[in-house]
Coordinates of C-alpha atoms and ligand atoms in Angstrom, one line a residue:
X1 CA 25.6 -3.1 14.3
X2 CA 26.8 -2.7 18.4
X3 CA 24.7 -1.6 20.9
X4 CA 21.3 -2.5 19.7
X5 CA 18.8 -3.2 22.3
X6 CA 17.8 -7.0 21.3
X7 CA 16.2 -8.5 24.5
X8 CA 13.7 -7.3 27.5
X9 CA 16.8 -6.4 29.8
X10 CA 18.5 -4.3 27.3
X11 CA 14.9 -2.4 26.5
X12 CA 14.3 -2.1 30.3
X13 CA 17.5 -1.0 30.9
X14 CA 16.8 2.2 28.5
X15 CA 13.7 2.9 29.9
X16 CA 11.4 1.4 26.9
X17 CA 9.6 -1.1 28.7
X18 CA 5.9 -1.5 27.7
X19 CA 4.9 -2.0 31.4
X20 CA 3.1 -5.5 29.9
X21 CA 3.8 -8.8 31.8
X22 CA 7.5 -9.5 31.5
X23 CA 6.4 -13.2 30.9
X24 CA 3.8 -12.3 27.9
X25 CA 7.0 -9.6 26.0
X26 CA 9.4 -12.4 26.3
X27 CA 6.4 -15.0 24.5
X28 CA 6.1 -11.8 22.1
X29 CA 9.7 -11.8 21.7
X30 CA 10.9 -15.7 21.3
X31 CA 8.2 -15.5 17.9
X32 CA 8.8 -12.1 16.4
X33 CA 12.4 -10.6 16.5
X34 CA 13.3 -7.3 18.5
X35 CA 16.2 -5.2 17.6
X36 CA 15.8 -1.4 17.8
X37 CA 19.3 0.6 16.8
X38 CA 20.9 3.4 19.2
X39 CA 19.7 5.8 17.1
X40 CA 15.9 4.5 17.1
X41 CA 15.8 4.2 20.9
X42 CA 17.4 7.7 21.0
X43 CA 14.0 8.8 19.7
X44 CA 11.6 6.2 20.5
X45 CA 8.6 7.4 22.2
X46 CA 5.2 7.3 21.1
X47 CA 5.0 6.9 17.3
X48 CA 8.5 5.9 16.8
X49 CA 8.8 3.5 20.4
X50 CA 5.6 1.6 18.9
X51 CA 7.1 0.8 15.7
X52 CA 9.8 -1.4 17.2
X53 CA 9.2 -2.3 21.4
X54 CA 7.3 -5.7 21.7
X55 CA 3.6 -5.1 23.1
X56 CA 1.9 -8.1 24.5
X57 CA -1.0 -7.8 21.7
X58 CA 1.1 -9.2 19.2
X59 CA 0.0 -12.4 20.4
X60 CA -3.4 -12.5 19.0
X61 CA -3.5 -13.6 15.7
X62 CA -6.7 -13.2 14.0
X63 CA -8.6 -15.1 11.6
X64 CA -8.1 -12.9 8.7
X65 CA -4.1 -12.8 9.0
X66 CA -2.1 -15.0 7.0
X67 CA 2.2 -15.7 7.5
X68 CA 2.6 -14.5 4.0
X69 CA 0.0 -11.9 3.9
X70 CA 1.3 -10.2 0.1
X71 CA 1.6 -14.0 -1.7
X72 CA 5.3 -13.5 -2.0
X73 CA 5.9 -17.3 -1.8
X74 CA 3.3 -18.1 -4.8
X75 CA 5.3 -16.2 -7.2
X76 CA 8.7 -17.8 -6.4
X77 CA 10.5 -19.4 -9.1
X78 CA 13.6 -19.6 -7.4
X79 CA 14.9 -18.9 -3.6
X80 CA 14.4 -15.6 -2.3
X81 CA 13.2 -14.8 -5.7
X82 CA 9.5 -13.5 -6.3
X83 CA 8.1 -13.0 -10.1
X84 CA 4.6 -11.2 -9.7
X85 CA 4.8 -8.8 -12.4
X86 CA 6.1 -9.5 -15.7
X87 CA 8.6 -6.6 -15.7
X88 CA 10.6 -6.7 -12.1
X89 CA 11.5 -9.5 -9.6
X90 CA 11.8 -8.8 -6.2
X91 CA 14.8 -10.6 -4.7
X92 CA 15.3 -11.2 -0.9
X93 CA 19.3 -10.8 -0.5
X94 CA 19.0 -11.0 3.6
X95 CA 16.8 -11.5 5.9
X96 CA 18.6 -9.4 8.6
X97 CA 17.7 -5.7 9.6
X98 CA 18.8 -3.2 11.5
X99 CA 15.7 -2.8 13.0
X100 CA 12.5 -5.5 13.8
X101 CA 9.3 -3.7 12.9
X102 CA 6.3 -5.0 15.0
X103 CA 3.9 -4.5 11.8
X104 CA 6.7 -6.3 9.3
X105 CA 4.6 -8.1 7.0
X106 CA 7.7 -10.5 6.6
X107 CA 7.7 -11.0 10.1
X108 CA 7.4 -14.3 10.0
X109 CA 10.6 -14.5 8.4
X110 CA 12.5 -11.9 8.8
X111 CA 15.8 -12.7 11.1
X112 CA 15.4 -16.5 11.0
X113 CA 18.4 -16.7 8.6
X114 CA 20.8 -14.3 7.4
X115 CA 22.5 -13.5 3.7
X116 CA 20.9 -15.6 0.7
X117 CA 23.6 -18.5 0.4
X118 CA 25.5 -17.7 -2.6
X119 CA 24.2 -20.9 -4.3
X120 CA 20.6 -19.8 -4.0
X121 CA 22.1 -16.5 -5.3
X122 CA 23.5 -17.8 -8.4
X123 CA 19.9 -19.8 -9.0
X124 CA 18.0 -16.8 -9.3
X125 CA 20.3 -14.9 -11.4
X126 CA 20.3 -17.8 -13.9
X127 CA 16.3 -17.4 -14.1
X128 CA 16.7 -13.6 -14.5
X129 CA 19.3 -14.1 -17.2
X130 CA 17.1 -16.1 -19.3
X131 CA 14.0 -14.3 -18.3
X132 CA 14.2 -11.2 -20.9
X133 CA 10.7 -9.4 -19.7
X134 CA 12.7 -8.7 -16.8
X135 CA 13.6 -4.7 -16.8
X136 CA 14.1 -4.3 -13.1
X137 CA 15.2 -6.2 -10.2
X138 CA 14.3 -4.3 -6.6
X139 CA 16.5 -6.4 -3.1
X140 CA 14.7 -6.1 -0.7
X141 CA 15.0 -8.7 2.1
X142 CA 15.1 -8.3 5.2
X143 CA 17.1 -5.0 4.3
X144 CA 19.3 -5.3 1.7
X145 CA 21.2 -2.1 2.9
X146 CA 22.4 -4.3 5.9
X147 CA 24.9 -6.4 3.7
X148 CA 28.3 -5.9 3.8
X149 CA 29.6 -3.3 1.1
X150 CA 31.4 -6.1 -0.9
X151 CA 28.8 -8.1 -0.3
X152 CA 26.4 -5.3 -2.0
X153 CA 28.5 -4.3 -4.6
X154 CA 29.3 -8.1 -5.9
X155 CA 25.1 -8.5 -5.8
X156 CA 24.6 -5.4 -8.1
X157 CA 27.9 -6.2 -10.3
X158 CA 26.2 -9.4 -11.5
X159 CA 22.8 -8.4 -11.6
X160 CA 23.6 -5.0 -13.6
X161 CA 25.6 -7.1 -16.0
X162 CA 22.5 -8.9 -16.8
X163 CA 21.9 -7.0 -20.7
X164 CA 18.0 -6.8 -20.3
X165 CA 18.1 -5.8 -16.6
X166 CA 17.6 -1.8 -17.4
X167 CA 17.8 -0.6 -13.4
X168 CA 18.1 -1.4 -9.8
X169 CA 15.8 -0.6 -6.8
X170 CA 17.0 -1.0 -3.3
X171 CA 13.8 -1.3 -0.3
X172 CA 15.8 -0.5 2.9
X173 CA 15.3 1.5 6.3
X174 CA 19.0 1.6 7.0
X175 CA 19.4 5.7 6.1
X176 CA 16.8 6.2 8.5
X177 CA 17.3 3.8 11.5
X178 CA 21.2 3.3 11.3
X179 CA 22.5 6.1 9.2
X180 CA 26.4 5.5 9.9
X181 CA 26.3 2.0 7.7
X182 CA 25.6 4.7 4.9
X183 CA 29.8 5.8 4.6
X184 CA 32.1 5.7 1.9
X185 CA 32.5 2.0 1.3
X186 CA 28.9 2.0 0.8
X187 CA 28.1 5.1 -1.3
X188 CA 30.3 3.4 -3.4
X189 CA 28.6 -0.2 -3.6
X190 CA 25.4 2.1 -4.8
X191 CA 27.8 4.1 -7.4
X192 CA 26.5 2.2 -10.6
X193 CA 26.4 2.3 -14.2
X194 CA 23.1 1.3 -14.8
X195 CA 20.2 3.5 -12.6
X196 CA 19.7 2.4 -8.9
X197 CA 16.8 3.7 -7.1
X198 CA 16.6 3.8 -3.3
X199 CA 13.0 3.4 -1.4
X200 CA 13.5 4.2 2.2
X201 CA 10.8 2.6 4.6
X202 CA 10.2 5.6 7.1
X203 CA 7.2 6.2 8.9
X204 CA 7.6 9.1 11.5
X205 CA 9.0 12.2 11.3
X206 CA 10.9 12.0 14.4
X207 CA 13.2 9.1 12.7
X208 CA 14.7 12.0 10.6
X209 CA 17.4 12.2 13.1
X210 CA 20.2 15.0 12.3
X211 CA 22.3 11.6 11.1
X212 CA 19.7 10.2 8.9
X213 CA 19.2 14.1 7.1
X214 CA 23.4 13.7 6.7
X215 CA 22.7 10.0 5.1
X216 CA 20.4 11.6 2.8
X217 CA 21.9 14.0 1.6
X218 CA 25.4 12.1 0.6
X219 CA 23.3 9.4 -1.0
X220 CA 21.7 12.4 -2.6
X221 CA 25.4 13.6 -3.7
X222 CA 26.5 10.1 -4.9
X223 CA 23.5 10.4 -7.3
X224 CA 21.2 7.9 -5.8
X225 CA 17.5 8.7 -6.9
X226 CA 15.5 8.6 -3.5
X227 CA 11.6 7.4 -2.9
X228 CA 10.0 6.6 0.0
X229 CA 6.9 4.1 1.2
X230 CA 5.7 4.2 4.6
X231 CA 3.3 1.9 6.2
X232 CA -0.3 4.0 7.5
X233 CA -0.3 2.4 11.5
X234 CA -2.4 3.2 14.2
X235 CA -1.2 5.1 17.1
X236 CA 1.8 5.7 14.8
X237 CA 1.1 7.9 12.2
X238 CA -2.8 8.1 11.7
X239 CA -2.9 12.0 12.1
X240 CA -2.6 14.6 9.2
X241 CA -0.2 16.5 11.1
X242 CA 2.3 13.5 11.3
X243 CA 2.1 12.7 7.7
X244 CA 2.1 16.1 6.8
X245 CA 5.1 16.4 8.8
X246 CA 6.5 13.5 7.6
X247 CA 6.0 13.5 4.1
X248 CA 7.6 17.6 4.1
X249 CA 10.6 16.3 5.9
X250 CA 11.1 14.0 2.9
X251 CA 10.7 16.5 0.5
X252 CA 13.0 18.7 2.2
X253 CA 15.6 15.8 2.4
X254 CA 15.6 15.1 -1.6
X255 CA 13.1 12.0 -0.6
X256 CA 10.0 11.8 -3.2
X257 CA 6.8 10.2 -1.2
X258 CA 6.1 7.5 -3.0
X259 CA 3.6 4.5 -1.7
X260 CA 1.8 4.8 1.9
X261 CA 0.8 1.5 2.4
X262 CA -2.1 0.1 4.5
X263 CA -0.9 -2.0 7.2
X264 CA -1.0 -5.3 5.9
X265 CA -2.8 -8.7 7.6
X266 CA 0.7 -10.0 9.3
X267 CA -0.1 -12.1 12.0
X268 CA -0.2 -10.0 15.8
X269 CA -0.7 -6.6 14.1
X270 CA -4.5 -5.9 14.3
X271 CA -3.9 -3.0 16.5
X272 CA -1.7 -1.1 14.0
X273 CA -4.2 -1.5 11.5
X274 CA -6.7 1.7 10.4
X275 CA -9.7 1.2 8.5
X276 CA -9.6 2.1 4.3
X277 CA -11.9 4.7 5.1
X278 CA -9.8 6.8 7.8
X279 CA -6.9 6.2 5.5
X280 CA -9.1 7.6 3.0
X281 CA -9.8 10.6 5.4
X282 CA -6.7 11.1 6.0
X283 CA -5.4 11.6 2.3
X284 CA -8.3 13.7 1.3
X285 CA -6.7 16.2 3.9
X286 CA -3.3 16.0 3.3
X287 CA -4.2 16.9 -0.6
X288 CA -5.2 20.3 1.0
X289 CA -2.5 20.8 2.6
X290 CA 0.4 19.2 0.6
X291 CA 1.7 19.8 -3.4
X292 CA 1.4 16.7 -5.8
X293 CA 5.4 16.3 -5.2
X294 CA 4.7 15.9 -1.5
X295 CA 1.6 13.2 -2.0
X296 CA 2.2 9.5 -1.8
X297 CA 0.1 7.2 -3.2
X298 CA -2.2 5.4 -0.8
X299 CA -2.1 1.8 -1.5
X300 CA -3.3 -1.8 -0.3
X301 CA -1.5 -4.9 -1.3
X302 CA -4.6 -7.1 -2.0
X303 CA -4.2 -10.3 0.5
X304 CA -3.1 -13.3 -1.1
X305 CA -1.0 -12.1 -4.0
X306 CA -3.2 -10.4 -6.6
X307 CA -0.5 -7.2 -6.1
X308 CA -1.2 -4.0 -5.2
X309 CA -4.4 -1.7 -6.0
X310 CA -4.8 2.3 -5.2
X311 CA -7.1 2.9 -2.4
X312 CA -8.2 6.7 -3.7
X313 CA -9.6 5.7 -6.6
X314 CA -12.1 3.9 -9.0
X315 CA -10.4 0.5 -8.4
X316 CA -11.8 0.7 -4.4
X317 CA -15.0 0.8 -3.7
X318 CA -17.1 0.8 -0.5
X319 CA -20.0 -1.8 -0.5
X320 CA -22.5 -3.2 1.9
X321 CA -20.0 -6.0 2.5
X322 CA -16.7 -4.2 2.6
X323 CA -14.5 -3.0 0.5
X324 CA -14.1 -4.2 -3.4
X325 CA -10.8 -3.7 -5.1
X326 CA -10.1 -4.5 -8.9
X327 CA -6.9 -5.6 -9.6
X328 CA -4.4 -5.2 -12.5
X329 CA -5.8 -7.9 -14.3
X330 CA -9.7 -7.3 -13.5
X331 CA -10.2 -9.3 -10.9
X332 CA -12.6 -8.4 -7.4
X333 CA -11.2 -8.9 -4.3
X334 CA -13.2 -8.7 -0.9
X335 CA -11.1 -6.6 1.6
X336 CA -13.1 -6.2 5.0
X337 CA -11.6 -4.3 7.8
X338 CA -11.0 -6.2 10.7
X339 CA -13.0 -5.6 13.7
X340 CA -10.9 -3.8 16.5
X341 CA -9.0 -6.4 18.8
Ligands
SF4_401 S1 11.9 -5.9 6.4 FE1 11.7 -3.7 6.7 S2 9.7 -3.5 7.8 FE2 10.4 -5.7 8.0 S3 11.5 -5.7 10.0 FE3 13.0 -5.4 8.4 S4 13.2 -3.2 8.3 FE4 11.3 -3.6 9.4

């Protein structure tokens, strides 16, 4: 966790400076965290400097964003606990990262405090003890890959002890953006009885540093199953060639592609966001060029809570209004693209 760049000096000082009023990236800055690792802003231009340096159009927020743009908080039966599906809970052990994403749809919250207090802890264990449709629990945070080992391990003892809790799943970044946290004491933390999967969030296939392949692979060794999810973001990764790119330097790293996401409606990120139909475009390309293994699936997580729908098939569809998706349950949902900032 030393050396990160954290404030407008430090970024200045290594050269990644937006060139935006320094007066408008520290009002960017005082709301939304910034944090970018040594090995990030050893890569960070273009697609990779966007992800994490502060730009001053995070400021406008626009009418169709929301501070908790999936619903996380209406599903919440106990702290840092979210119940949306009947199978899995989604449990926020930290709100730390390694890294501050500009387009973090937990933005909001992200950073403002740091490991779930072990009280809050304890409560959410009780529900999934006595909640038997639970099958799976997936940390995610924050990024639960930026506790401590023994902090880590004690979180997956208890929760693996659970009977009905069949298997873990870990959301984290930390492979990728700070690959040395991934060393013995941790590989060990992950070394379970019961089946932990790991999604890494990655987005650009120049944050497969040679560190991050050598984090891969060992988590590969310690027999760690390995997805990934990556979010779809303009000037980022809206080009076949990137995702093509990025998706074969998962494969070749023992990484399935699992969800490409479109950008969610966190507040200050219209300009990451593409429209359904170029991320359409963009898929229908990549199938020509890339095997089933290689494919993620494209996804939107329908604003307000209704979960998430796939954006290649039946469930979207394209009508003089905007887009209508059916959720799990049945129900429409009007999604409109915003209109470019
Ligand atoms: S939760 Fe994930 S996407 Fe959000 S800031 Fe942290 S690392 Fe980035």
């Amino acid at each position: 966790m030393t050396n990160a760049l954290t404030t407008i000096d430090a970024l200045d000082a290594a050269g990644l400076a937006t060139g935006a009023k320094r007066e408008l990236l520290e009002r960017v800055v005082e709301r939304f965290r910034l944090r970018i690792t040594p090995e990030m802003a050893g890569v960070a231009s273009g697609g990779v400097a966007a992800q994490f340096v502060p730009d001053a159009r995070e400021l406008v927020t626009r009418p169709e964003e929301l501070t908790d743009p999936i619903g996380d908080r209406r599903f919440s039966p106990a702290p840092g606990l979210t119940h949306r599906y009947a199978d899995r809970v989604i449990l926020a052990v930290t709100q730390a990262c390694e890294v501050y994403c500009r387009f973090c749809f937990r933005r909001e919250t992200v950073g403002a405090a740091g490991v779930l207090p072990e009280a809050d802890f304890l409560q959410a264990l009780d529900y999934i003890a006595r909640t038997p449709a639970i099958r799976e629990v997936i940390l995610t945070g924050g990024d639960p890959l930026s506790l401590s080992p023994r902090r880590l391990e004690s979180v997956l003892a208890r929760l693996e002890a659970v009977p009905h809790v069949e298997s873990l799943r870990i959301h984290s970044r930390v492979p990728v953006v700070a690959p040395a946290r991934m060393d013995g004491a941790m590989l060990a933390a992950l070394d379970r009885d019961k089946p932990v999967h790991l999604v890494i969030h990655t987005n650009h296939p120049d944050e497969m540093t040679p560190a991050a392949q050598a984090a891969l692979r060992a988590l590969s060794r310690a027999g760690v199953a390995m997805f990934s999810q990556s979010v779809l973001l303009r000037g980022v990764n809206d080009d076949a060639d990137v995702l093509e790119a990025l998706f074969r330097g998962l494969i070749r790293n023992r990484v399935k592609p699992y969800y490409l996401h479109h950008c969610d409606l966190a507040e200050g990120t219209s300009h990451f966001r593409t429209t359904i139909a170029e991320g359409r475009a963009l898929m229908a390309e990549l199938k020509r060029r890339l095997s089933g293994l290689a494919m993620p699936t494209y996804v939107l997580d329908i604003p307000g809570g209704a979960g998430k729908v796939g954006l290649m098939g039946a469930a979207a569809e394209e009508g003089p209004d905007g887009w209508v998706v059916t959720d799990r349950h049945g129900g429409r949902h009007l999604y409109q693209d915003p209109e470019r900032p």
